[in-house]
Amino acid sequence: MISVSLFFYFGIFLAIVGSIATAWGPGVSDPVVRTFNTEIAAIGVCLVLLCYNHVLALLTLLATTVIITLILFRAIIRLEEMGADV
Amino acid sequence: MLNYMIYLITFAAGSILGLLYSYKQHGEPFVAVTKFNVPFALVSIVGWVLGFCSGNVILSAIGFLLAGFVMGERPGYGRKETAVGLIIAIIVYVLLKRPLLM
Amino acid sequence: MFVPQAFISMYLPAVYAGLIVGFIGTMAIAINRRELHILILTDIVGLAMIFVVSAVGTDLAEALILPGLVVELAETLAISEILITREMRKIEQDPRANLTKSSSIFPQAFSLDMEIMTTAPNFIALVLIGYGIFLTGFTGGAVAGGGIVLYALSKKARGLPVLMLDGIAGVSGISWCLWIIGFLLFFVTPQYWLLSLFLAACGLLLKVASKVGLIGLLMREDIDNE
Amino acid sequence: MDFVTLGGNLLGTIQLGDIVLYLTPFSLFLFAVLLGFTVLIGLSKPETQVEATMHYLNNTEVKVGPKELKQRRFLAVICGIASAGAMITGDLFNFTLFMALVGILNIGIVSAVKQTSVLNSAFNYGLIAMMCSLPLFGGAAIILAATGTLSLAVLSQMPASPMVVFGAVMMLIGILGESGVAPFFASKAEMFRTAGSPYIVIIHLSSLFIIVRAVEILLLVLW
Amino acid sequence: MRIGVLWNKLAEPKNIPRLFAFSLGIILIIGLIVPLALNPDQLYVRPAPQEQVDEGLAIAPYDRGGVPLKEPGNIDPQYPENAESLGMITGYMSPLAQFVSSISPYFGTSIYSSPGGLIDEILYYTRGFDTILESSILMMAFIIASWLSINYTMNRKNDEDEIKKDVKKAIDDSNKVASQVKANDAKARAKQLRRDN
Amino acid sequence: MAEILIQVIIAFLAGSLLLGLHRKVMARVQKRPGPPIVQQLIHSLKFFFKETAFPKTVSKVFYIGIVFILALIWVVGVIVGPVAKDSLLILFGVYAVYKIVEHNSGSSSGSPYGKLSCVRAVLSAATELPLFAAIVFVYLVTGTMNIGEIITYQSVHGPLIYSIPLAALMFFMLIITKSPYSPFAITKDKVLISGFETEHFGFLRGFMLFSEAIAWYVLLWVFLTIFFGPLNAVGYLIGMIVISFVTGFINATTPLLSPNHSVMTQITIGAICFAGTALMIFTGVVA
Amino acid sequence: MEFLVSIIAIALMVIGAFGVIFMKKPLDKIIMFDIMDAGFVLVVVLFKYLDVALFAALAGPLSTLVFILSIVKIKEIRTNKIASGEAND
């Protein structure tokens, strides 16, 4: 038997830590670092979905997280390349 | 509702007629007239009293036509006459309706 | 049938977590001035949404999360594209803001020789696409789309393949129609439910996968061209 | 409160599984107006916008290019259909989805223009539309958790608990943001400073009608 | 600060998302003091977490009963009378899925996500209209993004420098090729000459 | 059918005369003689016989269609309101369409003035919210949205103005907003020539004036009906004249606010009234 | 046994998460992210969803790849900027 609630609370912990890190973590004035930190929160959410047995949602979340990261990085790269100040 | 429509139409028509008539009479630039025009006052009184107190659609319509005629005169004319007509009409209305009110 | 006790006791922590994560995300947006950062932070707000919806803990909740995720992805793409467009137009229209030597409006050539980019993608993409086709639906679309993204990313070619994009748009439009036909069949002739099920599932798969694959083509322009 | 007190007699329903569309005189009126406008949009050509040129005496004409026109007309027609659907839907989650669709279409309609100020406000509105997924879907989910249903016909018969009120408040702020009423008006209003009046009218139309419909829905849920 | 100044700040589009986020955050925090509790009477109820996996069912965690093409599965929608073939989709497994389920008990998710299965029933049948909308949202977002990228952000026709550079490179390349061809030519001729001699 | 026709004619005539009165009152407050009361009516009729021109830049279908929609919408308003005494929500929908039409008649002409007016019409979507809130409170107190039933309720319990005065104030603010030359009339600011009407000439303008008159009548009618209980014709007449007087005074003495200030003022007043009425209802002051 | 694996998985995820937050260099962050991902895959396996674990295992390298590509490109852009004297580090 595995303890579902252990992972459930750990997932919540990870999500909150991840979002705090995204909001006010060290070095988040760099958009790259900020995008990285959202991954932590995403993993937390994944754990919670796992504990709820929302497995299909978990699969989709895993796939979309990668792609959203790709999109955000693309925006960051393009804007840096242009020298835009946003 | 038909009678209200008729009253409104006659009133509007009377106003337009009054406007046309008074522009024919007085072509000068704006003057605030101070003197009291008795014939118009009489028309106004008859009009308002008929309009409010006759209780008959045709008579009321004629009354509103007359009242509108005086009230619709060009700015500066027919103000006092309208006021006198209205006051008297209201007094007559109250007097007529008094038995009912008491 | 009632909800098991485990879900009832999990509801409160999950919803509170969602509210707290949402609060952190929104407050960070409220104090941030830079638009790119706000865009990144809306991701956190989206995660909070998943928390609140999934906390219900029924099959319905799962069915509501699935498309929500894909929608979040799509909106991020559209809005980041608008942000890029805006900045490009700003630079274009302002004659004084000439680009400096090191910056350019369009992606510059860039090459990175990584062993993994020549060997791995074919295999991983094949597995992902195969698995996605087996799954079908939103999930399958996202998974197969991930495979297509990887495959497109690993090809090194310059220039946007407009013809291919048109093809992708056509495929996804047709598959959307398939899906609508499937949906209508469900209610008009319920005896053909198996046919309509396959129409719907495959239509959705094609749609999501082809759309996600587009991202890979766009990305190739930026990250991996030479 | 039920449909009849709010919108007049129930004229009929369209059943699509768990999602049932309701036709009352009120919703039918809104639906018909929206479809009428959509047809008008499909038929009409955009106007030429005349603007004063900075530092010079002549005027410039802002036109909608042929490529841009096709794209914008397509999106505007879809937007009209989507908001018409939102008028007759009888499911809470379905309604929020319609709103999300209208939100993204609103951005799309102005995304192809050249004015940076318009793009700026479209971007900011897009950010709001993305954030709105939390209050909209989350509010619907909280109402679902509290009552166990999403169907408006069932919800309208239920008494409101504090949790339902909280869910409704969340939905309300989502609707306020998505449809851009005060105090969030600025991002949406700036989007209208571009040519193509037939296409941008649908932005305003959809948001206003969604407010109207949202009030009916909130009343149904709360009382 | 005067209220007029504050109001003027609201007219700046850039401030609106932040204002919206702030008010949303306030409402979310208010949610912490509202009594929240899950109503146990829900639709589409699922068993407790890990229950089916622990039982070792082949299609855990999505087993809702039913026999493929024969017997409907057991689900609990809002309006059962509106869905005629209710539960059939939940019970259905494609031949491929049946094969996978016979070889391993650990692939329940994939099996029930391939055509047929519970989520498909909800997504395509009882709440199919939602899915239409969701896929339309997706489609519209992608139409916007791809239109912008094809016509503007990725359209290298606008970039004259780039074209010039490419042309220059092409000329260089062709020059190089031409010189190479010439060199080869000369080499070949030399060889020929040598052989002749 | 005849009933509808009669009511529409009444609405048009009465609305025009009331608007004329409104103008007169404003003029007298500002120590000008002002036009005759019947002038507004003559104007509207006059435009139907003027030559109509179409600017080169317009989006034609919308440009012409919009005025007919505008007129049609307020005819529907008359049908729902004074004729059928149907749901308040439909009237609200009518009002929403009216906003759209206002917006679009501004933008379809291509003129910069119309355009600005159109943008401001979007800004002023805020006026809807107080109107809503007022309708919702009326519903909460009476338990119905049907105007006929609201009248019956008031004949039993007395006019609603005594029980929810703040809701009435919210509705009154809408009337002020819609009255000509009001401090909140940012769409018809004189900076924008005639706002959204700038490019509409001839019979198009005639239709616009026609529907404006009906709109004014319907708004006043709804206000009097849902807040002042069952009234007879004289009651309506006196009420409408009084409201026209009051709005005339207010508009003559207040300056036009800048667009965003106007919006925020409205929303702030609306919010205060909303909070006040909600407090009154939930603390049990109102039965 | 299961308890032990749970502890290991949680430890991996904690180390990974705080590593991602507090490490300075982007490449270190990527490594830490992979550690976190490994912990997550472990949890999925523990929950007996092998197909999900399979996909998670495939998605891990995929995101790593994306990270590396983007980071290298961004680094190049930034060094270019500094070299041309527009931006000073």
PDB file of C-alpha atoms in Angstrom, chain F residues 3-12 71-86 91 94 214-215 217-218 221:
ATOM      1  CA  GLU F   3     -52.516  49.104 -30.442  1.00  0.00           C
ATOM      2  CA  ILE F   4     -48.827  48.912 -31.321  1.00  0.00           C
ATOM      3  CA  LEU F   5     -49.179  51.573 -33.996  1.00  0.00           C
ATOM      4  CA  ILE F   6     -51.046  53.896 -31.653  1.00  0.00           C
ATOM      5  CA  GLN F   7     -48.501  53.397 -28.884  1.00  0.00           C
ATOM      6  CA  VAL F   8     -45.602  54.006 -31.242  1.00  0.00           C
ATOM      7  CA  ILE F   9     -47.160  57.244 -32.463  1.00  0.00           C
ATOM      8  CA  ILE F  10     -47.828  58.326 -28.905  1.00  0.00           C
ATOM      9  CA  ALA F  11     -44.262  57.475 -27.956  1.00  0.00           C
ATOM     10  CA  PHE F  12     -42.874  59.438 -30.871  1.00  0.00           C
ATOM     11  CA  ALA F  71     -35.844  52.434 -35.090  1.00  0.00           C
ATOM     12  CA  LEU F  72     -36.947  48.817 -35.002  1.00  0.00           C
ATOM     13  CA  ILE F  73     -35.300  48.193 -31.676  1.00  0.00           C
ATOM     14  CA  TRP F  74     -37.186  50.955 -29.958  1.00  0.00           C
ATOM     15  CA  VAL F  75     -40.438  49.886 -31.570  1.00  0.00           C
ATOM     16  CA  VAL F  76     -39.756  46.514 -29.962  1.00  0.00           C
ATOM     17  CA  GLY F  77     -39.119  48.424 -26.748  1.00  0.00           C
ATOM     18  CA  VAL F  78     -42.562  50.016 -27.030  1.00  0.00           C
ATOM     19  CA  ILE F  79     -44.132  46.626 -27.693  1.00  0.00           C
ATOM     20  CA  VAL F  80     -42.451  44.979 -24.732  1.00  0.00           C
ATOM     21  CA  GLY F  81     -43.026  47.926 -22.429  1.00  0.00           C
ATOM     22  CA  PRO F  82     -46.260  49.936 -22.729  1.00  0.00           C
ATOM     23  CA  VAL F  83     -48.117  47.495 -24.993  1.00  0.00           C
ATOM     24  CA  ALA F  84     -47.455  43.982 -23.696  1.00  0.00           C
ATOM     25  CA  LYS F  85     -46.011  44.810 -20.253  1.00  0.00           C
ATOM     26  CA  ASP F  86     -43.656  41.856 -20.656  1.00  0.00           C
ATOM     27  CA  LEU F  91     -36.263  45.600 -22.248  1.00  0.00           C
ATOM     28  CA  VAL F  94     -33.356  46.163 -26.140  1.00  0.00           C
ATOM     29  CA  ILE F 214     -39.217  56.888 -28.643  1.00  0.00           C
ATOM     30  CA  ALA F 215     -36.242  55.890 -26.533  1.00  0.00           C
ATOM     31  CA  TYR F 217     -40.405  58.068 -23.835  1.00  0.00           C
ATOM     32  CA  VAL F 218     -39.840  54.381 -23.165  1.00  0.00           C
ATOM     33  CA  TRP F 221     -42.250  55.148 -18.974  1.00  0.00           C
TER      34      TRP F 221
END
